[in-house]
Tab-separated table of C-alpha atoms in Angstrom:
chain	number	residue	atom	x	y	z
I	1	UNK	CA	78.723	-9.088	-9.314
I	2	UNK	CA	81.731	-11.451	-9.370
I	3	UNK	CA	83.679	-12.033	-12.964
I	4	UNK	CA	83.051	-15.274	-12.796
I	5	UNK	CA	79.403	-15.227	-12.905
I	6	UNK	CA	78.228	-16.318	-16.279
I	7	UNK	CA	74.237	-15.870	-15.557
I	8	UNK	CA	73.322	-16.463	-19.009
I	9	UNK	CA	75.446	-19.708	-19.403
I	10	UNK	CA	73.282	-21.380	-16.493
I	11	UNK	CA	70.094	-20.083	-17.774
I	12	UNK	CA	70.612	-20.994	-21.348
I	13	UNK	CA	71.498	-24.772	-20.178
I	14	UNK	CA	67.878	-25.066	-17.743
I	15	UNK	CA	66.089	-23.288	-21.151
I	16	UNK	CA	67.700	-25.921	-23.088
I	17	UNK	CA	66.231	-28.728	-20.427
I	18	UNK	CA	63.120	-27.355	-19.916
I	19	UNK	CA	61.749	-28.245	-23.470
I	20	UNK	CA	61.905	-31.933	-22.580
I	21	UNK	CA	59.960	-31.746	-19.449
I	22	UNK	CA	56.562	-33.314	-20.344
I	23	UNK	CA	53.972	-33.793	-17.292
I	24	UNK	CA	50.723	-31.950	-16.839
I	25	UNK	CA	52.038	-28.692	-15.159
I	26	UNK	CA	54.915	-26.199	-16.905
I	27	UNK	CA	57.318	-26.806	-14.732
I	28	UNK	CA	60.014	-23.789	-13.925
I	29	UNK	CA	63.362	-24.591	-15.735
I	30	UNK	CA	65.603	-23.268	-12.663
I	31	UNK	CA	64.904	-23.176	-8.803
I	32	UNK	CA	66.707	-20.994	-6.104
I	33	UNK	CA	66.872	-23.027	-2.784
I	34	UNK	CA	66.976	-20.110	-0.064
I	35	UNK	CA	69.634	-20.619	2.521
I	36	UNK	CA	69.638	-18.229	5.638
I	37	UNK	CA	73.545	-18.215	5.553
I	38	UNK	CA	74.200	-18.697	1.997
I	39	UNK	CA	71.762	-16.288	0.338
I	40	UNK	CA	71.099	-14.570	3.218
I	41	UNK	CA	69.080	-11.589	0.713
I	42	UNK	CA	66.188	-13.795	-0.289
I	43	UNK	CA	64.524	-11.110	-2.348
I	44	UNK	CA	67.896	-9.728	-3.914
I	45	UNK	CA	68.351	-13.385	-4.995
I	46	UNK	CA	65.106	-14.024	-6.463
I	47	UNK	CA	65.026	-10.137	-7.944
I	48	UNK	CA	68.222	-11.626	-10.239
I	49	UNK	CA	66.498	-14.449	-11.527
I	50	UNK	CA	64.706	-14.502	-15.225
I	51	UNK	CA	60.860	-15.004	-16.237
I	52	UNK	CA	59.952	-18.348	-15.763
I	53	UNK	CA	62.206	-19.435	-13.323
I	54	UNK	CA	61.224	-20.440	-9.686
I	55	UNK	CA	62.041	-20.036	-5.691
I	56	UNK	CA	61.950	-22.443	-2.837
I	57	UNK	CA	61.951	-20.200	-0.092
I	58	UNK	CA	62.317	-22.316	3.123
I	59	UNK	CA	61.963	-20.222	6.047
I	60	UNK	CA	63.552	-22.735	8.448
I	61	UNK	CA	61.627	-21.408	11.427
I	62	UNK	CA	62.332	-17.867	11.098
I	63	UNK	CA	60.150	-15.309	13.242
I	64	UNK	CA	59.317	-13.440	10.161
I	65	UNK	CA	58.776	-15.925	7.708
I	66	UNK	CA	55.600	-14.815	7.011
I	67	UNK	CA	56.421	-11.066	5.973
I	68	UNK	CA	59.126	-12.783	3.974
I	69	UNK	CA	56.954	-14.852	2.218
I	70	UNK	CA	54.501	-12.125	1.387
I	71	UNK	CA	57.208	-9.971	-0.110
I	72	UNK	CA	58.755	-12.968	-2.063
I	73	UNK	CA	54.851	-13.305	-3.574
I	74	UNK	CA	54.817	-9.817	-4.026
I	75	UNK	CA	58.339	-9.608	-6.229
I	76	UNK	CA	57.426	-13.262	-7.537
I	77	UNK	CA	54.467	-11.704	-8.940
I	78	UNK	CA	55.723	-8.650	-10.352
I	79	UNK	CA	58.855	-10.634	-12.274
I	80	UNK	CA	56.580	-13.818	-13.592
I	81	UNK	CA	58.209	-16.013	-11.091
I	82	UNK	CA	56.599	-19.509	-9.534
I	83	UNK	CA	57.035	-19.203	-5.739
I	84	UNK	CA	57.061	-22.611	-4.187
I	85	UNK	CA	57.019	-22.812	0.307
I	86	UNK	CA	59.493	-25.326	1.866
I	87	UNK	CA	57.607	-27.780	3.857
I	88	UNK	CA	54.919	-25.185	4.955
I	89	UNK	CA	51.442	-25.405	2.651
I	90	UNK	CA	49.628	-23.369	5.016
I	91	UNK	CA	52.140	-20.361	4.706
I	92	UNK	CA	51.696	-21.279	1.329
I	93	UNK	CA	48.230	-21.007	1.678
I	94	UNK	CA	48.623	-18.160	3.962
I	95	UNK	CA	50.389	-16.121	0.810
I	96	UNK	CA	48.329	-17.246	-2.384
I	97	UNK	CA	51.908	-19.261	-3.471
I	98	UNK	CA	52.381	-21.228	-6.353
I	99	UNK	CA	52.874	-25.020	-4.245
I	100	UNK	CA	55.046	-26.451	-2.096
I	101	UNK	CA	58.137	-28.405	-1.571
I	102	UNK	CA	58.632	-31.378	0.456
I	103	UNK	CA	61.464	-32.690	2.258
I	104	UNK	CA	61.710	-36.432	1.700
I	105	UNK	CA	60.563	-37.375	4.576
I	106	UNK	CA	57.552	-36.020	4.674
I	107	UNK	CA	57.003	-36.934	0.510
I	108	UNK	CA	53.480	-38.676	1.012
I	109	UNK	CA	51.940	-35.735	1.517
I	110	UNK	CA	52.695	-34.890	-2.002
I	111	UNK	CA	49.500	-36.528	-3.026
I	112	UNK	CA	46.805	-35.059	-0.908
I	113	UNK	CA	48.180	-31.808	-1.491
I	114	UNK	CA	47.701	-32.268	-5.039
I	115	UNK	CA	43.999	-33.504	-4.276
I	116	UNK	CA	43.534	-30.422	-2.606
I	117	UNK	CA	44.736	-27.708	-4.600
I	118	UNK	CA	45.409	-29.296	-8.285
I	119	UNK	CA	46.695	-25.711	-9.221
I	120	UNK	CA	49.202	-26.214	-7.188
I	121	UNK	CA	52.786	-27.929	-8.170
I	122	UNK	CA	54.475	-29.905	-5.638
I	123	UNK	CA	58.005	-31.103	-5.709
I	124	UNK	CA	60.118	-33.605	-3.270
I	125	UNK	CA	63.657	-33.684	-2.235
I	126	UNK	CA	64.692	-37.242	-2.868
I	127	UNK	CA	68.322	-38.349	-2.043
I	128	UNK	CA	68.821	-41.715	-4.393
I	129	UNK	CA	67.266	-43.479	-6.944
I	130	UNK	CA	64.136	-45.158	-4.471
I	131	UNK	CA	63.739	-41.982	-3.060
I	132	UNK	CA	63.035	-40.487	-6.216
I	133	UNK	CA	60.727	-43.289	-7.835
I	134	UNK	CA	58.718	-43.020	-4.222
I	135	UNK	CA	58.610	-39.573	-3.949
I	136	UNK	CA	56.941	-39.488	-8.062
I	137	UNK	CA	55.124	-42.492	-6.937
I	138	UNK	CA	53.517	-40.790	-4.069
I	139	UNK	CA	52.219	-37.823	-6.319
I	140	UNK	CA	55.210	-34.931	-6.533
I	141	UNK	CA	55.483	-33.375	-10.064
I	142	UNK	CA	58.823	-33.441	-9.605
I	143	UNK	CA	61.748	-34.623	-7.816
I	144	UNK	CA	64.593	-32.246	-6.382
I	145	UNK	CA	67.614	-35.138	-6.358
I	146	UNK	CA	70.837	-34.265	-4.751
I	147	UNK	CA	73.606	-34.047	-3.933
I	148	UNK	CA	74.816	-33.770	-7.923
I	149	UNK	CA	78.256	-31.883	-7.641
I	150	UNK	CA	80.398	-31.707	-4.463
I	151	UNK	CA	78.058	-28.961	-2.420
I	152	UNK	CA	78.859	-26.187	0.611
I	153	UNK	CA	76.139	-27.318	1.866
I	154	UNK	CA	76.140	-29.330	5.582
I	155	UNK	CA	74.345	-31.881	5.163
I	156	UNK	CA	75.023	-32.928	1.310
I	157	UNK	CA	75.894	-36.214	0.934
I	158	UNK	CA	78.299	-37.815	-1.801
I	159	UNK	CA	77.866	-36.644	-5.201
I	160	UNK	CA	76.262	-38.317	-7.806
I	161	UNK	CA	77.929	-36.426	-10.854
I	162	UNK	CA	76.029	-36.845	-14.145
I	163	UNK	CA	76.440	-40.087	-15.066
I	164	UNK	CA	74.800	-41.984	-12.115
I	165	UNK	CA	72.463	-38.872	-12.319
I	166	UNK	CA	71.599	-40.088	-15.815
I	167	UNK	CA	70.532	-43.396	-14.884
I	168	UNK	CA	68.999	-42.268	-11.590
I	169	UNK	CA	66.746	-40.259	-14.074
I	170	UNK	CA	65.720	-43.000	-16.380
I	171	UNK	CA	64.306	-45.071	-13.731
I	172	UNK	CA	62.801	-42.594	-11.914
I	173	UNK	CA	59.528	-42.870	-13.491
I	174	UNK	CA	59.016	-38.812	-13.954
I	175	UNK	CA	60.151	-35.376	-13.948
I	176	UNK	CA	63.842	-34.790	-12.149
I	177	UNK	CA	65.447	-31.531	-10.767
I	178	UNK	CA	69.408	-31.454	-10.343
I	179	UNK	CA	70.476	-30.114	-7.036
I	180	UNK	CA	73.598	-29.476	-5.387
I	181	UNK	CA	76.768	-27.821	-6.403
I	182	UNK	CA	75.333	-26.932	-9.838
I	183	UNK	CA	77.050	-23.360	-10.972
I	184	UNK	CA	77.491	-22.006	-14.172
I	185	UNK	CA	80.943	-23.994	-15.032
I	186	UNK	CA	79.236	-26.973	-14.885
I	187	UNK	CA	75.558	-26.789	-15.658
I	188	UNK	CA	76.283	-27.864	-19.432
I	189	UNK	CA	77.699	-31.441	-18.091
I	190	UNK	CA	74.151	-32.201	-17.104
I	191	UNK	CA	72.666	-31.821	-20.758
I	192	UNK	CA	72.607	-35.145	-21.498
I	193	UNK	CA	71.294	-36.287	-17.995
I	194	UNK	CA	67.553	-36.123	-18.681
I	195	UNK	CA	67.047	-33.818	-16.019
I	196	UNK	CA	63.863	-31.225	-16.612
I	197	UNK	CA	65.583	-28.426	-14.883
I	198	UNK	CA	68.161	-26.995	-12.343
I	199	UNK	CA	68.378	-26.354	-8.901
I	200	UNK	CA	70.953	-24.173	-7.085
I	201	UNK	CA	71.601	-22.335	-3.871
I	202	UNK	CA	74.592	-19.848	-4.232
I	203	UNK	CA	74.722	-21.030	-8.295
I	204	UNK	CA	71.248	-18.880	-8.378
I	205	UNK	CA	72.623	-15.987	-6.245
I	206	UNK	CA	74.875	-12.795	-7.161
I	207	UNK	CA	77.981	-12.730	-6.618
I	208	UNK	CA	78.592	-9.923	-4.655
């Protein structure tokens, strides 16, 4: 595990964010996004995370998503993680998960999925301020916004930083994730953002 890899500093800031969520559902205070180049372990990244915390394991098409998924709900289990299935409820389904998250684009199903399995919790991607208020509007628990630092990631856009996150928050009209580029050194810049929790790819990951 690399020096730089302050694990408690990042969980200590979503703990700190976590006790302002309100909603219906206990939402988890951090996410791991899996990546199949950047955390290219999916269980040895979600074996590192604490109680409480969640996954997002998209399987992107992968041939063996399905063992994958069964061995992230067996480890998910065992550690008092949430699993959540990218895009996929009936792998979801398939694996007794905890919900589902949706890409924007396909956000309106955020609603009947919640009709359907109320136990369920069900979060959107949104990328801007009307994607968020729809994607809420249409039913998600929560929002997944992004890009909020400058991210590896392809296809991240321009970053918000906390500031415009901030207000992107406030008119949102519910619960808001932080995604993108969020790593230990600067998880504690989005205290004040109103955010309930943190997202992160390689943030979430060990440093090898």
């Amino acid at each position: 595990m690399g020096d730089d890899f302050d694990f408690w500093n990042l969980r200590a800031t979503a703990w700190s964010l976590s006790r302002r969520a309100g909603g219906q559902k206990p939402l988890p205070p951090l996410l791991l996004f899996t990546d199949p180049v950047r955390t290219p372990d999916v269980l040895a990244a979600a074996a590192a995370l604490p109680a409480g915390a969640g996954v997002v394991y998209r399987t992107f098409g992968a041939k063996d998503a399905l063992d994958v998924a069964k061995a992230l709900r067996r480890l998910t289990l065992s550690r008092g993680l949430i699993l959540l299935i990218g895009a996929d409820a009936a792998l979801a389904r398939a694996v007794g998960a905890d919900g589902v998250h949706l890409p924007q684009r396909e956000g309106r199903k955020a609603g009947p999925l919640r009709r359907g399995r109320p136990d369920w919790i069900v979060t959107s991607a949104a990328h801007g301020v009307l994607a968020a208020r729809r994607g809420l509007a249409q039913g998600a628990d929560a929002v997944v916004v992004s890009t909020v630092f400058p991210s590896k990631s392809p296809s991240a856009g321009a970053p918000l930083g906390p500031l415009r996150l901030a207000a992107l928050v406030r008119t949102a009209g519910g619960p808001v994730y932080g995604l993108g580029g969020v790593h230990t050194k600067n998880a504690r810049r989005l205290l004040a953002s109103g955010v309930v929790g943190l997202a992160a790819v390689e943030g979430l990951s060990p440093q090898t």
